[in-house]
């Protein structure tokens, strides 16, 4: 900490790329000036970072993680300590994790447990959404309290996982009405879980037990139908802000695009796995290998999805990249939910429906979406907008987070576009899991230096952060509404 000058870099914001220098004092950015503007104060600085030839971007904001999520008889394998460190290695300086209320539990107990897990553990700042797994009078009251007093202004509901997290349409409507009253956002896991469960039982009865059947039994029309239904319910509830999480399918995206065309407060995120991975290359691998990529919504087929022919012939992935360009998808998150292959994914040997759902990715989102810039899918500005700025605005953390501007937290990443990153368990890999969904990928660019509130967390390929540096952020209401 102290006074830091970042000079000679190219600062990227959603509105442009500028040759600017950045001055930091303590935990805060104090000034941004054209190149050389701070030469007079350089001597008095405690640290000078020469970012010549590099990009200077706001710290990444990953608004969808699941540290230690209880799922399928086990727990996501990253703690807040290991997961927040891995995030920092990936240029992320803020995570928003999903606190859990399961059916039958009290919301406040669930939230208290999440604070216990996270407090004093994080290397970077963190906030919470609240999963509401049981909509009733008590949890509805809690939603209001959390929004008004606890800095939790977004609530995730599930149209899937009957008997675990599932809410029926009536419960969803009631939760949406409550959110509309207090200005909160509803985040929706949009898959028709009732129909999916029938398809799963039918597949298992036919002896179809391999991991790839996880995707076949969750066809994209069931994501699109649930997305449509959530949009209709949010309309009936008074245009309550609705944010569809982990969107994987072009037909679901069409529903969001249509609602947005009508000026509705409907938003969506996608994740790197849906933009880059296909069923054929992942879940479809022989034997049980494919379990590494079991997540919900599922990784989808490249070109032979029997239910879907992509617009322009590009399949789901082409649609999702286009959606990111068009702001039909406003955010890229990870849905980071890691499980080890050994003993965790293996719980589903012989029955794909028992494989814990989730992919670990908090470390690689900034890298993988930058790869979209290199591939010509997105601009540099849009990379920063979808991974840093809009997530902060969407969930009430702007301009503290998500932007390089005077007064903002000094969460800054220096990004080296001139080198490559090799991802893999014996290469770049800091998440607490025994495999990588991106094993062997060599991609352009590299996280060079990471500052969290003015403290160096990553530099010279080493972790310099500290457990407990990360602070809990009380969020405000969404700043992204139409
Ligand atoms: N999807 C996952 O893949 N894991 C955790 C929960 C979810 O919705
Ligand atoms: Zn989900
Ligand atoms: Zn999730």
PDB file of C-alpha atoms in Angstrom, residues 270-457:
ATOM      1  CA  UNK A 270     -23.349 -16.464 -19.622  1.00  0.00           C
ATOM      2  CA  UNK A 271     -20.136 -18.241 -18.585  1.00  0.00           C
ATOM      3  CA  UNK A 272     -16.909 -19.197 -20.399  1.00  0.00           C
ATOM      4  CA  UNK A 273     -17.865 -22.893 -20.523  1.00  0.00           C
ATOM      5  CA  UNK A 274     -20.874 -22.109 -22.737  1.00  0.00           C
ATOM      6  CA  UNK A 275     -18.877 -19.807 -24.982  1.00  0.00           C
ATOM      7  CA  UNK A 276     -15.987 -22.197 -25.560  1.00  0.00           C
ATOM      8  CA  UNK A 277     -16.829 -25.806 -24.701  1.00  0.00           C
ATOM      9  CA  UNK A 278     -19.026 -28.275 -26.563  1.00  0.00           C
ATOM     10  CA  UNK A 279     -20.737 -31.433 -25.444  1.00  0.00           C
ATOM     11  CA  UNK A 280     -18.833 -33.455 -28.022  1.00  0.00           C
ATOM     12  CA  UNK A 281     -15.399 -32.445 -26.686  1.00  0.00           C
ATOM     13  CA  UNK A 282     -16.275 -32.572 -22.980  1.00  0.00           C
ATOM     14  CA  UNK A 283     -19.247 -34.535 -21.617  1.00  0.00           C
ATOM     15  CA  UNK A 284     -19.027 -36.792 -24.635  1.00  0.00           C
ATOM     16  CA  UNK A 285     -15.564 -38.099 -23.758  1.00  0.00           C
ATOM     17  CA  UNK A 286     -15.385 -41.861 -23.300  1.00  0.00           C
ATOM     18  CA  UNK A 287     -16.144 -43.499 -19.976  1.00  0.00           C
ATOM     19  CA  UNK A 288     -16.614 -41.303 -16.936  1.00  0.00           C
ATOM     20  CA  UNK A 289     -14.162 -38.591 -18.028  1.00  0.00           C
ATOM     21  CA  UNK A 290     -17.064 -36.398 -19.152  1.00  0.00           C
ATOM     22  CA  UNK A 291     -18.214 -35.984 -15.539  1.00  0.00           C
ATOM     23  CA  UNK A 292     -15.638 -33.202 -15.178  1.00  0.00           C
ATOM     24  CA  UNK A 293     -17.901 -31.001 -17.282  1.00  0.00           C
ATOM     25  CA  UNK A 294     -21.260 -31.848 -15.703  1.00  0.00           C
ATOM     26  CA  UNK A 295     -22.845 -28.552 -14.756  1.00  0.00           C
ATOM     27  CA  UNK A 296     -26.313 -27.037 -15.052  1.00  0.00           C
ATOM     28  CA  UNK A 297     -27.327 -25.543 -17.335  1.00  0.00           C
ATOM     29  CA  UNK A 298     -25.334 -28.059 -19.411  1.00  0.00           C
ATOM     30  CA  UNK A 299     -22.583 -27.581 -21.936  1.00  0.00           C
ATOM     31  CA  UNK A 300     -24.394 -27.931 -25.245  1.00  0.00           C
ATOM     32  CA  UNK A 301     -23.893 -29.680 -28.552  1.00  0.00           C
ATOM     33  CA  UNK A 302     -21.810 -27.994 -31.240  1.00  0.00           C
ATOM     34  CA  UNK A 303     -24.040 -28.757 -34.175  1.00  0.00           C
ATOM     35  CA  UNK A 304     -26.254 -31.799 -33.736  1.00  0.00           C
ATOM     36  CA  UNK A 305     -28.585 -30.712 -30.983  1.00  0.00           C
ATOM     37  CA  UNK A 306     -31.804 -32.353 -32.193  1.00  0.00           C
ATOM     38  CA  UNK A 307     -33.881 -29.567 -30.693  1.00  0.00           C
ATOM     39  CA  UNK A 308     -32.088 -26.539 -31.960  1.00  0.00           C
ATOM     40  CA  UNK A 309     -30.599 -25.103 -35.100  1.00  0.00           C
ATOM     41  CA  UNK A 310     -28.706 -21.938 -34.285  1.00  0.00           C
ATOM     42  CA  UNK A 311     -29.403 -18.622 -35.929  1.00  0.00           C
ATOM     43  CA  UNK A 312     -27.149 -18.020 -38.910  1.00  0.00           C
ATOM     44  CA  UNK A 313     -26.007 -21.622 -38.590  1.00  0.00           C
ATOM     45  CA  UNK A 314     -23.571 -20.861 -35.770  1.00  0.00           C
ATOM     46  CA  UNK A 315     -25.159 -22.981 -33.050  1.00  0.00           C
ATOM     47  CA  UNK A 316     -25.504 -21.911 -29.460  1.00  0.00           C
ATOM     48  CA  UNK A 317     -21.980 -20.569 -29.107  1.00  0.00           C
ATOM     49  CA  UNK A 318     -22.264 -18.218 -32.055  1.00  0.00           C
ATOM     50  CA  UNK A 319     -25.540 -16.954 -30.636  1.00  0.00           C
ATOM     51  CA  UNK A 320     -24.005 -16.359 -27.219  1.00  0.00           C
ATOM     52  CA  UNK A 321     -21.047 -14.398 -28.585  1.00  0.00           C
ATOM     53  CA  UNK A 322     -23.453 -12.347 -30.671  1.00  0.00           C
ATOM     54  CA  UNK A 323     -25.632 -11.856 -27.588  1.00  0.00           C
ATOM     55  CA  UNK A 324     -22.626 -10.480 -25.720  1.00  0.00           C
ATOM     56  CA  UNK A 325     -21.927  -8.019 -28.504  1.00  0.00           C
ATOM     57  CA  UNK A 326     -25.584  -6.938 -28.625  1.00  0.00           C
ATOM     58  CA  UNK A 327     -25.946  -6.612 -24.812  1.00  0.00           C
ATOM     59  CA  UNK A 328     -28.628  -9.304 -24.825  1.00  0.00           C
ATOM     60  CA  UNK A 329     -26.089 -10.870 -22.482  1.00  0.00           C
ATOM     61  CA  UNK A 330     -24.797  -8.154 -20.180  1.00  0.00           C
ATOM     62  CA  UNK A 331     -22.414 -10.093 -17.974  1.00  0.00           C
ATOM     63  CA  UNK A 332     -19.941 -12.964 -18.027  1.00  0.00           C
ATOM     64  CA  UNK A 333     -19.661 -14.793 -14.714  1.00  0.00           C
ATOM     65  CA  UNK A 334     -18.273 -18.257 -13.987  1.00  0.00           C
ATOM     66  CA  UNK A 335     -20.831 -20.126 -11.833  1.00  0.00           C
ATOM     67  CA  UNK A 336     -17.617 -21.347 -10.196  1.00  0.00           C
ATOM     68  CA  UNK A 337     -18.605 -24.577  -8.465  1.00  0.00           C
ATOM     69  CA  UNK A 338     -15.629 -26.938  -8.360  1.00  0.00           C
ATOM     70  CA  UNK A 339     -15.712 -30.615  -7.450  1.00  0.00           C
ATOM     71  CA  UNK A 340     -12.762 -32.985  -7.514  1.00  0.00           C
ATOM     72  CA  UNK A 341     -12.931 -35.956  -9.850  1.00  0.00           C
ATOM     73  CA  UNK A 342     -11.789 -38.328  -7.120  1.00  0.00           C
ATOM     74  CA  UNK A 343     -14.523 -39.024  -4.555  1.00  0.00           C
ATOM     75  CA  UNK A 344     -16.739 -36.118  -5.672  1.00  0.00           C
ATOM     76  CA  UNK A 345     -17.540 -36.442  -9.382  1.00  0.00           C
ATOM     77  CA  UNK A 346     -17.146 -40.176  -8.764  1.00  0.00           C
ATOM     78  CA  UNK A 347     -20.328 -40.118  -6.670  1.00  0.00           C
ATOM     79  CA  UNK A 348     -22.090 -40.366 -10.030  1.00  0.00           C
ATOM     80  CA  UNK A 349     -20.287 -43.432 -11.390  1.00  0.00           C
ATOM     81  CA  UNK A 350     -22.968 -45.486 -13.121  1.00  0.00           C
ATOM     82  CA  UNK A 351     -25.636 -42.759 -12.723  1.00  0.00           C
ATOM     83  CA  UNK A 352     -25.064 -39.352 -14.333  1.00  0.00           C
ATOM     84  CA  UNK A 353     -27.841 -37.808 -12.222  1.00  0.00           C
ATOM     85  CA  UNK A 354     -25.712 -38.275  -9.095  1.00  0.00           C
ATOM     86  CA  UNK A 355     -22.676 -36.402 -10.447  1.00  0.00           C
ATOM     87  CA  UNK A 356     -22.289 -33.157  -8.467  1.00  0.00           C
ATOM     88  CA  UNK A 357     -23.078 -30.299 -10.846  1.00  0.00           C
ATOM     89  CA  UNK A 358     -20.371 -27.748 -11.353  1.00  0.00           C
ATOM     90  CA  UNK A 359     -17.217 -26.540 -13.093  1.00  0.00           C
ATOM     91  CA  UNK A 360     -14.400 -24.598 -11.452  1.00  0.00           C
ATOM     92  CA  UNK A 361     -13.588 -21.461 -13.410  1.00  0.00           C
ATOM     93  CA  UNK A 362     -13.156 -18.415 -11.181  1.00  0.00           C
ATOM     94  CA  UNK A 363      -9.457 -18.292 -12.130  1.00  0.00           C
ATOM     95  CA  UNK A 364      -9.934 -18.292 -15.877  1.00  0.00           C
ATOM     96  CA  UNK A 365     -12.841 -16.036 -16.816  1.00  0.00           C
ATOM     97  CA  UNK A 366     -10.773 -12.918 -17.553  1.00  0.00           C
ATOM     98  CA  UNK A 367      -8.318 -14.999 -19.587  1.00  0.00           C
ATOM     99  CA  UNK A 368     -10.963 -16.881 -21.550  1.00  0.00           C
ATOM    100  CA  UNK A 369     -13.009 -13.812 -22.413  1.00  0.00           C
ATOM    101  CA  UNK A 370      -9.846 -11.983 -23.422  1.00  0.00           C
ATOM    102  CA  UNK A 371      -9.354 -14.906 -25.783  1.00  0.00           C
ATOM    103  CA  UNK A 372     -12.701 -13.858 -27.290  1.00  0.00           C
ATOM    104  CA  UNK A 373     -11.131 -10.455 -27.989  1.00  0.00           C
ATOM    105  CA  UNK A 374      -8.179 -12.138 -29.693  1.00  0.00           C
ATOM    106  CA  UNK A 375     -10.603 -14.279 -31.714  1.00  0.00           C
ATOM    107  CA  UNK A 376     -12.442 -11.167 -32.907  1.00  0.00           C
ATOM    108  CA  UNK A 377     -15.670 -11.895 -31.033  1.00  0.00           C
ATOM    109  CA  UNK A 378     -15.519  -8.882 -28.678  1.00  0.00           C
ATOM    110  CA  UNK A 379     -13.726  -5.558 -28.395  1.00  0.00           C
ATOM    111  CA  UNK A 380     -11.337  -4.775 -25.554  1.00  0.00           C
ATOM    112  CA  UNK A 381     -13.917  -2.339 -24.242  1.00  0.00           C
ATOM    113  CA  UNK A 382     -16.638  -4.968 -24.236  1.00  0.00           C
ATOM    114  CA  UNK A 383     -14.330  -7.417 -22.428  1.00  0.00           C
ATOM    115  CA  UNK A 384     -13.964  -4.941 -19.570  1.00  0.00           C
ATOM    116  CA  UNK A 385     -17.619  -3.983 -19.667  1.00  0.00           C
ATOM    117  CA  UNK A 386     -18.969  -7.556 -19.410  1.00  0.00           C
ATOM    118  CA  UNK A 387     -16.383  -8.816 -16.909  1.00  0.00           C
ATOM    119  CA  UNK A 388     -15.856  -5.765 -14.667  1.00  0.00           C
ATOM    120  CA  UNK A 389     -18.068  -2.725 -15.100  1.00  0.00           C
ATOM    121  CA  UNK A 390     -21.545  -4.088 -15.796  1.00  0.00           C
ATOM    122  CA  UNK A 391     -21.337  -6.776 -13.095  1.00  0.00           C
ATOM    123  CA  UNK A 392     -20.536  -3.995 -10.599  1.00  0.00           C
ATOM    124  CA  UNK A 393     -23.420  -1.849 -11.840  1.00  0.00           C
ATOM    125  CA  UNK A 394     -25.858  -4.736 -12.146  1.00  0.00           C
ATOM    126  CA  UNK A 395     -25.397  -5.599  -8.491  1.00  0.00           C
ATOM    127  CA  UNK A 396     -25.027  -2.201  -6.841  1.00  0.00           C
ATOM    128  CA  UNK A 397     -21.255  -1.915  -6.345  1.00  0.00           C
ATOM    129  CA  UNK A 398     -20.434   0.873  -8.807  1.00  0.00           C
ATOM    130  CA  UNK A 399     -18.291   3.045  -8.867  1.00  0.00           C
ATOM    131  CA  UNK A 400     -16.538   1.489  -5.854  1.00  0.00           C
ATOM    132  CA  UNK A 401     -15.877  -1.484  -8.118  1.00  0.00           C
ATOM    133  CA  UNK A 402     -15.679  -2.053 -11.864  1.00  0.00           C
ATOM    134  CA  UNK A 403     -14.002   1.131 -13.050  1.00  0.00           C
ATOM    135  CA  UNK A 404     -10.669   2.941 -13.021  1.00  0.00           C
ATOM    136  CA  UNK A 405     -11.662   6.411 -11.877  1.00  0.00           C
ATOM    137  CA  UNK A 406     -10.811   8.820  -9.090  1.00  0.00           C
ATOM    138  CA  UNK A 407     -12.541   7.749  -5.881  1.00  0.00           C
ATOM    139  CA  UNK A 408     -12.925   4.107  -6.876  1.00  0.00           C
ATOM    140  CA  UNK A 409     -11.274   1.301  -4.960  1.00  0.00           C
ATOM    141  CA  UNK A 410      -7.754   0.676  -6.225  1.00  0.00           C
ATOM    142  CA  UNK A 411      -8.666  -2.722  -7.654  1.00  0.00           C
ATOM    143  CA  UNK A 412      -6.492  -2.782 -10.747  1.00  0.00           C
ATOM    144  CA  UNK A 413      -5.108  -5.464 -13.028  1.00  0.00           C
ATOM    145  CA  UNK A 414      -2.118  -5.019 -15.291  1.00  0.00           C
ATOM    146  CA  UNK A 415      -2.626  -7.346 -18.237  1.00  0.00           C
ATOM    147  CA  UNK A 416       0.160  -8.490 -20.501  1.00  0.00           C
ATOM    148  CA  UNK A 417      -1.135  -9.115 -24.038  1.00  0.00           C
ATOM    149  CA  UNK A 418       2.306 -10.089 -25.348  1.00  0.00           C
ATOM    150  CA  UNK A 419       2.629 -13.458 -23.699  1.00  0.00           C
ATOM    151  CA  UNK A 420       0.603 -16.647 -23.324  1.00  0.00           C
ATOM    152  CA  UNK A 421      -0.984 -18.598 -20.505  1.00  0.00           C
ATOM    153  CA  UNK A 422      -1.054 -22.382 -20.350  1.00  0.00           C
ATOM    154  CA  UNK A 423      -3.912 -23.658 -18.249  1.00  0.00           C
ATOM    155  CA  UNK A 424      -3.693 -27.054 -16.588  1.00  0.00           C
ATOM    156  CA  UNK A 425      -3.207 -28.895 -13.379  1.00  0.00           C
ATOM    157  CA  UNK A 426       0.609 -28.713 -13.709  1.00  0.00           C
ATOM    158  CA  UNK A 427       0.584 -25.294 -15.300  1.00  0.00           C
ATOM    159  CA  UNK A 428      -1.572 -22.343 -14.264  1.00  0.00           C
ATOM    160  CA  UNK A 429      -4.070 -23.780 -11.793  1.00  0.00           C
ATOM    161  CA  UNK A 430      -4.777 -22.538  -8.272  1.00  0.00           C
ATOM    162  CA  UNK A 431      -8.330 -23.749  -7.656  1.00  0.00           C
ATOM    163  CA  UNK A 432      -8.721 -26.533  -5.106  1.00  0.00           C
ATOM    164  CA  UNK A 433      -9.551 -29.300  -7.524  1.00  0.00           C
ATOM    165  CA  UNK A 434      -7.713 -32.247  -9.011  1.00  0.00           C
ATOM    166  CA  UNK A 435      -8.440 -31.478 -12.661  1.00  0.00           C
ATOM    167  CA  UNK A 436      -9.098 -28.522 -14.914  1.00  0.00           C
ATOM    168  CA  UNK A 437     -11.994 -28.080 -17.307  1.00  0.00           C
ATOM    169  CA  UNK A 438      -9.463 -26.243 -19.502  1.00  0.00           C
ATOM    170  CA  UNK A 439      -6.573 -28.695 -19.255  1.00  0.00           C
ATOM    171  CA  UNK A 440      -3.873 -27.985 -21.833  1.00  0.00           C
ATOM    172  CA  UNK A 441      -5.424 -24.817 -23.214  1.00  0.00           C
ATOM    173  CA  UNK A 442      -2.809 -22.287 -24.295  1.00  0.00           C
ATOM    174  CA  UNK A 443      -4.313 -18.856 -24.623  1.00  0.00           C
ATOM    175  CA  UNK A 444      -3.117 -15.361 -25.371  1.00  0.00           C
ATOM    176  CA  UNK A 445      -2.436 -12.851 -22.642  1.00  0.00           C
ATOM    177  CA  UNK A 446      -1.571 -13.118 -18.993  1.00  0.00           C
ATOM    178  CA  UNK A 447      -2.437 -11.609 -15.650  1.00  0.00           C
ATOM    179  CA  UNK A 448       0.663  -9.605 -14.782  1.00  0.00           C
ATOM    180  CA  UNK A 449      -0.102  -7.664 -11.601  1.00  0.00           C
ATOM    181  CA  UNK A 450      -3.202  -7.520  -9.403  1.00  0.00           C
ATOM    182  CA  UNK A 451      -3.981  -4.858  -6.815  1.00  0.00           C
ATOM    183  CA  UNK A 452      -6.840  -5.196  -4.380  1.00  0.00           C
ATOM    184  CA  UNK A 453      -7.697  -1.924  -2.631  1.00  0.00           C
ATOM    185  CA  UNK A 454      -4.160  -0.728  -3.232  1.00  0.00           C
ATOM    186  CA  UNK A 455      -2.451  -3.889  -1.960  1.00  0.00           C
ATOM    187  CA  UNK A 456      -0.400  -6.068  -4.293  1.00  0.00           C
ATOM    188  CA  UNK A 457      -1.967  -9.518  -4.467  1.00  0.00           C
TER     189      UNK A 457
END
